Short mmCIF file of C-alpha atoms and ligand atoms in Angstrom, two decimals:
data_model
loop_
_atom_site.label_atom_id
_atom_site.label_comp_id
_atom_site.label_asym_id
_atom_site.label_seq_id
_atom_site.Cartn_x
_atom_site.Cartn_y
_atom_site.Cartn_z
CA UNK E 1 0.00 0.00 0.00
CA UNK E 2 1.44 3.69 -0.93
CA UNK E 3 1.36 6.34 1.91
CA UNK E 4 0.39 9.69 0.75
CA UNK E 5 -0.21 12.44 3.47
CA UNK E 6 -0.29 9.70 6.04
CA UNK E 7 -3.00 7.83 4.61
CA UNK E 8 -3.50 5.47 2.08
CA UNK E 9 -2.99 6.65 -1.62
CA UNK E 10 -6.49 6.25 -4.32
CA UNK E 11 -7.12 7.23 -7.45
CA UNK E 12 -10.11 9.30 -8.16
CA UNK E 13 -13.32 7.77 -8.56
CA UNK E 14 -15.29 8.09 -11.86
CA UNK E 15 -17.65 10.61 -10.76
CA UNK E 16 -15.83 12.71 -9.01
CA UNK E 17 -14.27 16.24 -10.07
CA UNK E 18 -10.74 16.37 -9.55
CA UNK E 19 -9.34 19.76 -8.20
CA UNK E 20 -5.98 21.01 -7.71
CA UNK E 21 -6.89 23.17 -4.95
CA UNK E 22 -4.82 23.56 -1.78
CA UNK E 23 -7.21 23.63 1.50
CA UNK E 24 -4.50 24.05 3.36
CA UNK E 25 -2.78 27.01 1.72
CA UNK E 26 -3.03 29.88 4.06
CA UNK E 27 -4.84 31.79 1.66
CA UNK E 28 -7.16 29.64 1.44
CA UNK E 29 -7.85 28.98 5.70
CA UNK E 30 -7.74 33.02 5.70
CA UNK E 31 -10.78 33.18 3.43
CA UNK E 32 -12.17 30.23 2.73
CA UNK E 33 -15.51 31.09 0.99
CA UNK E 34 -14.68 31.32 -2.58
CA UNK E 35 -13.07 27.60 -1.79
CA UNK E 36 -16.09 26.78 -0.03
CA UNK E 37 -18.49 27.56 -2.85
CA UNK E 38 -16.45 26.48 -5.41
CA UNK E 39 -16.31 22.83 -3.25
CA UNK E 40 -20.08 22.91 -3.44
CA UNK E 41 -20.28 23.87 -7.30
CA UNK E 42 -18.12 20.91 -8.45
CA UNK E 43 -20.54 18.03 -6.89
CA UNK E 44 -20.64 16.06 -3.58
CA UNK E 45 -17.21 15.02 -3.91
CA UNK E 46 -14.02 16.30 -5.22
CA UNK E 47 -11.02 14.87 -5.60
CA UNK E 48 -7.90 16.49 -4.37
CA UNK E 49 -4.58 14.63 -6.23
CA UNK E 50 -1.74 16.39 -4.01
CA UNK E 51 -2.72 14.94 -0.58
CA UNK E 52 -5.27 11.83 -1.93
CA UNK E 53 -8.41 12.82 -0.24
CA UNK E 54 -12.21 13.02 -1.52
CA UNK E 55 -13.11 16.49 -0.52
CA UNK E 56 -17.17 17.03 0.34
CA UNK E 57 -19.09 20.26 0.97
CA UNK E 58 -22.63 19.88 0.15
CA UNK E 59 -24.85 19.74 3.07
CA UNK E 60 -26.67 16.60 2.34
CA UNK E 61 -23.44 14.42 1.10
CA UNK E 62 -21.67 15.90 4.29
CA UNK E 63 -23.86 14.99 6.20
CA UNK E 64 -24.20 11.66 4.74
CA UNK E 65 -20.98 10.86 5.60
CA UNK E 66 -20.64 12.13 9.27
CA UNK E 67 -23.84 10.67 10.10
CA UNK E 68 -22.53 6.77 9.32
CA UNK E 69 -19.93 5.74 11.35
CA UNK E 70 -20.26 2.10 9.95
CA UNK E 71 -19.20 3.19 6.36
CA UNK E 72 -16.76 6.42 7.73
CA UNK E 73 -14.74 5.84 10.73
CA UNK E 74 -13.08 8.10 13.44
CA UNK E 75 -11.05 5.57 14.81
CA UNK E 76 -8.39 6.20 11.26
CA UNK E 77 -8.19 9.59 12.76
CA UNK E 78 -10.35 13.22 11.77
CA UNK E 79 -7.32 14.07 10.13
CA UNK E 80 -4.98 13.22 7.10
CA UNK E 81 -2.68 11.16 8.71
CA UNK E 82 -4.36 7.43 9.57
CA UNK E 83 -3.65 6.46 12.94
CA UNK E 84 -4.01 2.94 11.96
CA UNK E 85 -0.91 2.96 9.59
CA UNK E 86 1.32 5.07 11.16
CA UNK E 87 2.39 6.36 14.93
CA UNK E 88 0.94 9.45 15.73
CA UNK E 89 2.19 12.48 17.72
CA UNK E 90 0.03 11.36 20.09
CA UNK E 91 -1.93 8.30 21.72
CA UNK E 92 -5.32 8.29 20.02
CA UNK E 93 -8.29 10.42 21.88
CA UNK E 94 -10.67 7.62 23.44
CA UNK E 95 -13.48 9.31 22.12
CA UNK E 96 -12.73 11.37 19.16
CA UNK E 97 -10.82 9.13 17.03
CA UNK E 98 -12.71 5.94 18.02
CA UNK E 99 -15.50 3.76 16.72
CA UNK E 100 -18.46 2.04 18.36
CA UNK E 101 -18.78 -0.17 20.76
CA UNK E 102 -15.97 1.24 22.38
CA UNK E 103 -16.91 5.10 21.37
CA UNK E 104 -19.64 4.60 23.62
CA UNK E 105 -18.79 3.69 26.94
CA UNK E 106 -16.01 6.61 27.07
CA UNK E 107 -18.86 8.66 26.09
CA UNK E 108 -21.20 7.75 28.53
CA UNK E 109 -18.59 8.93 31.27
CA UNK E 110 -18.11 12.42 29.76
CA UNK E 111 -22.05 12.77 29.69
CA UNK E 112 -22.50 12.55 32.54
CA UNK E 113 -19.27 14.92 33.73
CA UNK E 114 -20.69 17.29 31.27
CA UNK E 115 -24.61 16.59 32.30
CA UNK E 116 -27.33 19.36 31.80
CA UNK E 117 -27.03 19.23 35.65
CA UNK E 118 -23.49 19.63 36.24
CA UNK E 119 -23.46 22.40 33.79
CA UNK E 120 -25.76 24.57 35.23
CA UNK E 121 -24.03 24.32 38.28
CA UNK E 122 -21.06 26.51 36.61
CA UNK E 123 -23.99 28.96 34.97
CA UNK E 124 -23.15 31.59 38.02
CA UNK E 125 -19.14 31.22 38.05
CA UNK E 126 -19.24 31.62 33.94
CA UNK E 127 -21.87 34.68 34.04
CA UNK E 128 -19.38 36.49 37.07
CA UNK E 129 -16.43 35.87 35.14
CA UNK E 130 -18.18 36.95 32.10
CA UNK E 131 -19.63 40.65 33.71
CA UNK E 132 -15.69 41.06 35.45
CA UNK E 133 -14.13 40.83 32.33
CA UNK E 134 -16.77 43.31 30.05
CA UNK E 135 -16.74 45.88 32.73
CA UNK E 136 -12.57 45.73 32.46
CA UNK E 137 -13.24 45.90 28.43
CA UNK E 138 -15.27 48.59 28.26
CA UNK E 139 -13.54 50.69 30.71
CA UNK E 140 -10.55 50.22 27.91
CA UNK E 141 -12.80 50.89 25.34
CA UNK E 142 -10.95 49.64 22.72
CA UNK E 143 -8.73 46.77 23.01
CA UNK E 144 -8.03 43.26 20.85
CA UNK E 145 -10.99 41.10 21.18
CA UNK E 146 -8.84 38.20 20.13
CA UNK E 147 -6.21 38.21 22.94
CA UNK E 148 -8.17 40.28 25.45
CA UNK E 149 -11.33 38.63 25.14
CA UNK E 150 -12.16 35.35 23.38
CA UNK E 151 -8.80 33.80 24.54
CA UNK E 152 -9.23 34.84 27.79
CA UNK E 153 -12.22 33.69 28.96
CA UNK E 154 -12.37 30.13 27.95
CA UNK E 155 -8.76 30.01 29.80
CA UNK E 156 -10.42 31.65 32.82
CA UNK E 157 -13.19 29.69 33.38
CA UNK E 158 -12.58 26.37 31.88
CA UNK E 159 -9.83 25.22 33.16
CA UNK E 160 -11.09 26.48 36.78
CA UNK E 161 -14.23 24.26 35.71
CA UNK E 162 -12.31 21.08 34.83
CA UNK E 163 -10.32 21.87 38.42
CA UNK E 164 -6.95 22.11 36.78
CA UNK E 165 -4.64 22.63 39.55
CA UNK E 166 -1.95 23.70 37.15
CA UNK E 167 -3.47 26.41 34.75
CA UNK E 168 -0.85 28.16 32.31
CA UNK E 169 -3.14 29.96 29.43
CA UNK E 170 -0.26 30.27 27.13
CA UNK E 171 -0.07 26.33 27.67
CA UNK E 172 -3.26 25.10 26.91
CA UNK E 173 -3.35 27.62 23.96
CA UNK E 174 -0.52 26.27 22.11
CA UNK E 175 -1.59 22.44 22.88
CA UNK E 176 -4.67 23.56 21.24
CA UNK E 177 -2.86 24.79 17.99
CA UNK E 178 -0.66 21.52 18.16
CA UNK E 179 -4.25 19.23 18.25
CA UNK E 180 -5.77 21.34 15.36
CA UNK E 181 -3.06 22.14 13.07
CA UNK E 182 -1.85 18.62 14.45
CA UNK E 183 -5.24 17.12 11.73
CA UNK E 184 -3.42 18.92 8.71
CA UNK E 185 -0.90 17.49 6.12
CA UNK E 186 2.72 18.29 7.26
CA UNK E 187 2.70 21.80 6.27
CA UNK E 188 4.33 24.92 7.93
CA UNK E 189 1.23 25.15 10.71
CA UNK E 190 1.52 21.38 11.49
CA UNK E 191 4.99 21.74 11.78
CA UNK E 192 5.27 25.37 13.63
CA UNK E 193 2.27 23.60 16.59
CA UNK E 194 4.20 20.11 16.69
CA UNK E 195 8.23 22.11 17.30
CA UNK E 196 6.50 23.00 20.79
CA UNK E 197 5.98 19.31 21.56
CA UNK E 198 8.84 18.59 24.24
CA UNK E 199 7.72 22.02 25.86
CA UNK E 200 4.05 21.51 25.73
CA UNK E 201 2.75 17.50 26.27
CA UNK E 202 4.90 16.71 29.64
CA UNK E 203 2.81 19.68 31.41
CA UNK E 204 -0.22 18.00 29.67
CA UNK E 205 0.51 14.59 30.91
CA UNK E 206 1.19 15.98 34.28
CA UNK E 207 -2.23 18.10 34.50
CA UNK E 208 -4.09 15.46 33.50
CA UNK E 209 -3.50 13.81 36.55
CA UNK E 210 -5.53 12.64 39.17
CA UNK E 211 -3.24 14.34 41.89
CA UNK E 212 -3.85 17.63 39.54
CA UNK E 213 -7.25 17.82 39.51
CA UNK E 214 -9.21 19.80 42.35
CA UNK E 215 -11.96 16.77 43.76
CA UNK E 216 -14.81 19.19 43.11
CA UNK E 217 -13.89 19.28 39.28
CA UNK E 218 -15.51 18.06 36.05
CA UNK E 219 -12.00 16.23 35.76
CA UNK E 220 -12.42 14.38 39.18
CA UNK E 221 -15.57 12.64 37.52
CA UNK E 222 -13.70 10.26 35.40
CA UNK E 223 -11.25 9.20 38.35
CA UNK E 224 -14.79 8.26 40.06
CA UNK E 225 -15.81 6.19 37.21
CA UNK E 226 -11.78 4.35 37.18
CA UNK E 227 -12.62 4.03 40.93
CA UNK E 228 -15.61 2.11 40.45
CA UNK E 229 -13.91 0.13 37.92
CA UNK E 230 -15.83 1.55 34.79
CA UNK E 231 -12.41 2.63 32.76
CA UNK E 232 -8.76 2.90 33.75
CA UNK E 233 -6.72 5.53 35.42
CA UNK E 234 -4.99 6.21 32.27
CA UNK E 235 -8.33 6.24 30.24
CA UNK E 236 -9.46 9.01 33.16
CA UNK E 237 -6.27 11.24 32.27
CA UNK E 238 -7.25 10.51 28.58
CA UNK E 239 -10.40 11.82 29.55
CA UNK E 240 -9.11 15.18 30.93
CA UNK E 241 -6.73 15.48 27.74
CA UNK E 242 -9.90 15.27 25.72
CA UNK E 243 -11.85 18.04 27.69
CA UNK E 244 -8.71 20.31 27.41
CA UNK E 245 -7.70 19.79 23.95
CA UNK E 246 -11.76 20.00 22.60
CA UNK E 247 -12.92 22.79 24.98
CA UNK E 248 -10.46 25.74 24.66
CA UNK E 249 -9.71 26.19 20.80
CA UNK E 250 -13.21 25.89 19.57
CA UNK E 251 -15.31 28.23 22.97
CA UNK E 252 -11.84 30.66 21.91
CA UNK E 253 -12.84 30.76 17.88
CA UNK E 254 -16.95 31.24 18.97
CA UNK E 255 -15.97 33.84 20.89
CA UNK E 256 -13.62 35.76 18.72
CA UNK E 257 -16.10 34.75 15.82
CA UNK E 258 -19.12 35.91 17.53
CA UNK E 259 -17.50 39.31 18.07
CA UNK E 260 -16.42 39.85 14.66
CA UNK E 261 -19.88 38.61 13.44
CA UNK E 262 -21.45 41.52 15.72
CA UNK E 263 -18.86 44.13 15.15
CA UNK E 264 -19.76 43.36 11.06
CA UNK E 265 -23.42 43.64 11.72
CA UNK E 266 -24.95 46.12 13.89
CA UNK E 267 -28.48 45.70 13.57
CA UNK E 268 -27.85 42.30 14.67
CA UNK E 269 -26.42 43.43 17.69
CA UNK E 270 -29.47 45.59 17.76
CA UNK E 271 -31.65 43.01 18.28
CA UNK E 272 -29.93 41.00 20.92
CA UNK E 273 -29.98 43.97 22.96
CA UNK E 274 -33.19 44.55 22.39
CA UNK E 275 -34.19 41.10 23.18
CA UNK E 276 -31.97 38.95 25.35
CA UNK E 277 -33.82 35.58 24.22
CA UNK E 278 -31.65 35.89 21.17
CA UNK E 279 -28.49 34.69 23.09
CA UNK E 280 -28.66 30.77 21.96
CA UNK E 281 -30.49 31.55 18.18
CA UNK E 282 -27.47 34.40 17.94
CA UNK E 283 -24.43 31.84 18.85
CA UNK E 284 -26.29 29.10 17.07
CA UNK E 285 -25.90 31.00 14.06
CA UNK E 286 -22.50 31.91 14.89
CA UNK E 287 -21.65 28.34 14.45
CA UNK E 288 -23.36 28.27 10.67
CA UNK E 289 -22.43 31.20 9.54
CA UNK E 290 -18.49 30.86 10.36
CA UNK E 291 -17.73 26.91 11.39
CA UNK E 292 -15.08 27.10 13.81
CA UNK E 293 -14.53 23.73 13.28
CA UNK E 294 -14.17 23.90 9.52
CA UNK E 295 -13.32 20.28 8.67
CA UNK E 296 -12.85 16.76 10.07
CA UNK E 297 -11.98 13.85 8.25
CA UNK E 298 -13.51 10.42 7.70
CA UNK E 299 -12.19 7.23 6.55
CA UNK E 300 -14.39 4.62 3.91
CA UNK E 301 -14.34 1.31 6.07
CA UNK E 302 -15.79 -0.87 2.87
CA UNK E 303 -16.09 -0.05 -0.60
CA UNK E 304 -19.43 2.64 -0.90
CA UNK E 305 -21.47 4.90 -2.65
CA UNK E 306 -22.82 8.44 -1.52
CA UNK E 307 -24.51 10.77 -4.03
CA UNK E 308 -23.70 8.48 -7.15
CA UNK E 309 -19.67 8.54 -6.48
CA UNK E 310 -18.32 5.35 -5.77
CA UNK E 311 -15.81 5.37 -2.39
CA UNK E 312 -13.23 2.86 -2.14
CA UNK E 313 -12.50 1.11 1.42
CA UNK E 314 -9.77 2.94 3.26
CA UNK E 315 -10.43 6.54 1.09
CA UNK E 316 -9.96 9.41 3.40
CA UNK E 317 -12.96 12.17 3.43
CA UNK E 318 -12.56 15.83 4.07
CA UNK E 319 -15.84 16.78 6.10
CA UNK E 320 -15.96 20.54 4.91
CA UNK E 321 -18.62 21.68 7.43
CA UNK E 322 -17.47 25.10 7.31
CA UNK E 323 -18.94 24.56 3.66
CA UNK E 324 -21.97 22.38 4.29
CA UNK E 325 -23.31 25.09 6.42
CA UNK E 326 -23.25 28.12 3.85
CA UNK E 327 -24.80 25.54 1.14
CA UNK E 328 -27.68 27.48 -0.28
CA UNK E 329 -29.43 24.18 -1.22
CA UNK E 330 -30.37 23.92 2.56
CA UNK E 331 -29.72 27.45 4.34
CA UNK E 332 -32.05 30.50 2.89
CA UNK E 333 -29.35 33.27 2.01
CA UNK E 334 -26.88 31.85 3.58
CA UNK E 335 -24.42 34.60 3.47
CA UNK E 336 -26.66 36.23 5.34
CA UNK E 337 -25.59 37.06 9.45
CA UNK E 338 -29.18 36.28 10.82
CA UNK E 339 -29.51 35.81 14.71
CA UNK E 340 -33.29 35.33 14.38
CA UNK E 341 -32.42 32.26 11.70
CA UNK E 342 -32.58 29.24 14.33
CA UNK E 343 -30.37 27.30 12.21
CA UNK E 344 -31.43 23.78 13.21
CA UNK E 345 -29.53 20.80 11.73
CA UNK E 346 -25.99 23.34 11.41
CA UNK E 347 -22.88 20.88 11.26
CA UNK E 348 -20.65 23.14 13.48
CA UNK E 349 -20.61 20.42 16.17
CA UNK E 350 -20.96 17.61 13.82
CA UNK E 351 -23.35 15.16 14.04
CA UNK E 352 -24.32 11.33 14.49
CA UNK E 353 -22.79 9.21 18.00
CA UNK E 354 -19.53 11.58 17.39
CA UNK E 355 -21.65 14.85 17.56
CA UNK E 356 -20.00 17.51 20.11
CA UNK E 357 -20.59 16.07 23.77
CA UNK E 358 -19.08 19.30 24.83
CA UNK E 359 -21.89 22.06 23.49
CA UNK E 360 -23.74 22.05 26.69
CA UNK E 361 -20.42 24.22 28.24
CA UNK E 362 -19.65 25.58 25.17
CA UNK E 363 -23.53 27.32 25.12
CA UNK E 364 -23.41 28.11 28.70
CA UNK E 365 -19.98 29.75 28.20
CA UNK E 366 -21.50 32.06 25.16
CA UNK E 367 -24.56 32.47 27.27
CA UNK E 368 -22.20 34.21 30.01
CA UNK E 369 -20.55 36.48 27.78
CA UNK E 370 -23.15 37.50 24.86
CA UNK E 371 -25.26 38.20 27.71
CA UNK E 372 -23.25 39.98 29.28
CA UNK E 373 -21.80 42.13 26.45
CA UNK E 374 -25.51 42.51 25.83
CA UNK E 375 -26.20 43.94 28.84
CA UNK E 376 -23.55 45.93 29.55
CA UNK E 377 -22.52 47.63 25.84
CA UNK E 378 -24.20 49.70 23.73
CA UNK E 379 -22.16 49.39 20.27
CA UNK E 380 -19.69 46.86 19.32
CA UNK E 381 -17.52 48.85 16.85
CA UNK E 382 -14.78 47.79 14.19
CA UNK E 383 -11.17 49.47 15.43
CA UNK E 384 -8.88 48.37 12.82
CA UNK E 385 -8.99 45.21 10.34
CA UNK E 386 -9.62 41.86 11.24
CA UNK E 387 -6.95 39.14 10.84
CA UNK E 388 -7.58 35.51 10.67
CA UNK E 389 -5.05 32.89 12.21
CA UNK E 390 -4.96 30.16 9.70
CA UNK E 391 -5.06 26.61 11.40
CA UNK E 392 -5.45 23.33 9.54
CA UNK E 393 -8.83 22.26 11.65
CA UNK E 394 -10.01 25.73 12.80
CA UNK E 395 -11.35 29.05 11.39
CA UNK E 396 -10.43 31.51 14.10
CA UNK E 397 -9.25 35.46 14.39
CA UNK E 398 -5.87 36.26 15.43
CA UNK E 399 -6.31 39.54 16.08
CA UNK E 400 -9.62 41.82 15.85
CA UNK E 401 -9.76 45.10 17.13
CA UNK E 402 -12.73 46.60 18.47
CA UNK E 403 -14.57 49.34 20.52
CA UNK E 404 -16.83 48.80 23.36
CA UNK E 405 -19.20 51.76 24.36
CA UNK E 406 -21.00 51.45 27.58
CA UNK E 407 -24.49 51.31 27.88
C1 LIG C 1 -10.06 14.84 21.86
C2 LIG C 1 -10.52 15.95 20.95
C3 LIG C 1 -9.58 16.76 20.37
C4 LIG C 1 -9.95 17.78 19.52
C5 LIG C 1 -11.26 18.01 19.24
C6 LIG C 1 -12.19 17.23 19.80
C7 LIG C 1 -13.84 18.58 18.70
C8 LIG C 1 -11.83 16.18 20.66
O1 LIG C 1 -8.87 14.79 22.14
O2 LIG C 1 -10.86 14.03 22.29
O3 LIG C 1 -13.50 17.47 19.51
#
């Protein structure tokens, strides 16, 4: 078997386009629309000859495909690189990049760590860290919503909610990059995250745990469950790598999105102020309109067929979902920033058994601070261009500067 990107090399089915398009190319993370659309316009699939990978961005086909984990496996990895046929930088996630049965009893213990109960029980701490920091903002008045905002209150609260005894911000932001950029093809990111390896995974290990993890903790949960013989102690610390590598990244890009979405639209902001019910509708469509998860990967476990292309067994899929949910077959003007939308059925946490277990935090997190910002400012106001911060898994800002004027 050939090796190409990591994964097994195919040749391009009959009914498939085949593009010579870069996803990866930093122009194209930066401002992926035009890619997006032009994904959509060439048919459910395309094929992509430099890194071997069937490339899908219509909502239906997409969906098709993240919705069967018989036919498309995790447990190959989300990314390029097949954990099957090669070592990774990392040992597999026990619940990302794994298929039933075993998917589900790891599952089952983050459930219920991240319960509809257990959440709301870190409502209050989210929505007083939340008014602390947008008093502190708008008494700036204008400051980097990137750095100063949507980086800093995911590291504020959620590590403080997982009872990580050792938080380091800086840390858990660059272990993010490593995990996201880590699902690319060994480009410049992937390789820039990965150099800060030996600096980065032994403080990992070590705050994952048990003897780094306050008792009163969402992390202290899963060294319950190895107590009562349910998983292992290292399947517990695998547990708390999971919550740290899937919670910061992605509640860092909704934030940071969500602020750029509001500082773009005004008389969307409007409204939420106007009407605070608009919180969950306004993040929801957050999530469609700018996927901070913009693509996973699948891998064909048998020889298939979705939308009249035939898939051979072991053919890696890239899940486009930053495309799927601007696809104008399902979403009415979907270009459009809409907080009264309710964009049921959005991919931005996936869907089928491998759909986010995490957006109960992630919503109460954005609850705290669009509230809050709701509240509290009158105008959200562009200070200065946006930049993006191009990442092979995530579409994120790296800097966006904006004015807060009080209410
Ligand atoms: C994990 C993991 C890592 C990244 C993302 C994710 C979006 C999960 O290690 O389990 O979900």
């Amino acid at each position: 078997m050939n090796l190409i990107s990591g994964h097994k090399e195919f040749a391009a089915p009959q009914d498939a386009a085949i593009w010579d398009i870069d996803p990866y190319a930093v122009e194209t993370l930066t401002a992926p629309e035009p890619y997006y659309a032009e994904l959509r316009a060439r048919g459910a699939f395309a094929y992509i000859p430099r890194y071997s990978i069937l490339a899908c961005g219509g909502y239906e086909a997409t969906k098709e495909v993240f919705s069967d984990h018989e036919r498309f496996a995790s447990s190959n990895g989300v990314g390029l690189h097949d954990l099957k046929l090669e070592d990774s930088w990392r040992a597999p996630s026990i619940v990302l990049e794994v298929d039933p049965p075993d998917h589900a009893a790891n599952r089952r213990v983050i459930m219920r760590a991240l319960s509809p109960r257990a959440v709301a029980g870190l409502k209050e701490r989210f929505r007083a860290a939340a008014d602390a920091l947008v008093d502190q903002l708008i008494e700036k008045g204008s400051f980097d919503a990137v750095a100063e905002c949507a980086e800093t209150f995911p590291t504020t609260v959620f590590p403080a909610a997982v009872g990580l005894k050792l938080n380091d911000r800086r840390k858990l932001i660059d272990y993010g990059s490593m995990v996201f950029n880590g699902y690319g093809p060994d480009n410049e990111l992937r390789r820039a995250a990965l150099a800060k390896s030996d600096k980065i995974i032994p403080w990992i290990t070590r705050s994952c745990g048990r003897g780094n993890l306050r008792p009163d903790g969402l992390g202290a949960t899963f060294f319950e469950a190895a107590d009562a013989g349910e998983i292992t102690e290292k399947e517990a610390e695998l547990l708390v790598r999971s919550l740290l590598s899937a919670g910061v990244d992605t509640t860092v890009a909704s934030i940071g999105n969500a602020l750029w979405c509001l500082s773009r639209h005004p008389a969307e902001f409007e409204k939420l102020k106007a009407d605070p019910s608009l919180t969950r509708p306004c993040f929801e469509e957050v999530l469609r309109y700018t996927s901070p998860v913009h693509s996973f990967c699948r891998t064909a476990t048998r020889d298939t067929e979705v939308a009249g292309v035939r898939i051979e067994e072991g053919s890696k899929i890239l899940c486009v979902l930053g495309a799927a949910n601007l696809d104008e077959s399902r979403w009415e003007a979907p270009t459009r920033f809409n907080i009264e939308r309710r964009p049921t059925g959005h991919l931005a946490f996936g869907v089928g058994v491998h759909n986010c277990v995490g957006q109960n935090v992630a919503r109460a997190e954005l609850d705290a601070i669009l509230s809050s910002i709701a509240e509290k400012v009158s105008s959200i106001e562009p200070a200065g261009d946006p930049e993006w911060r191009p990442n092979n898994a995530m579409r994120f800002l790296d800097r966006l500067p904006i004015t807060f004027r009080p209410r």
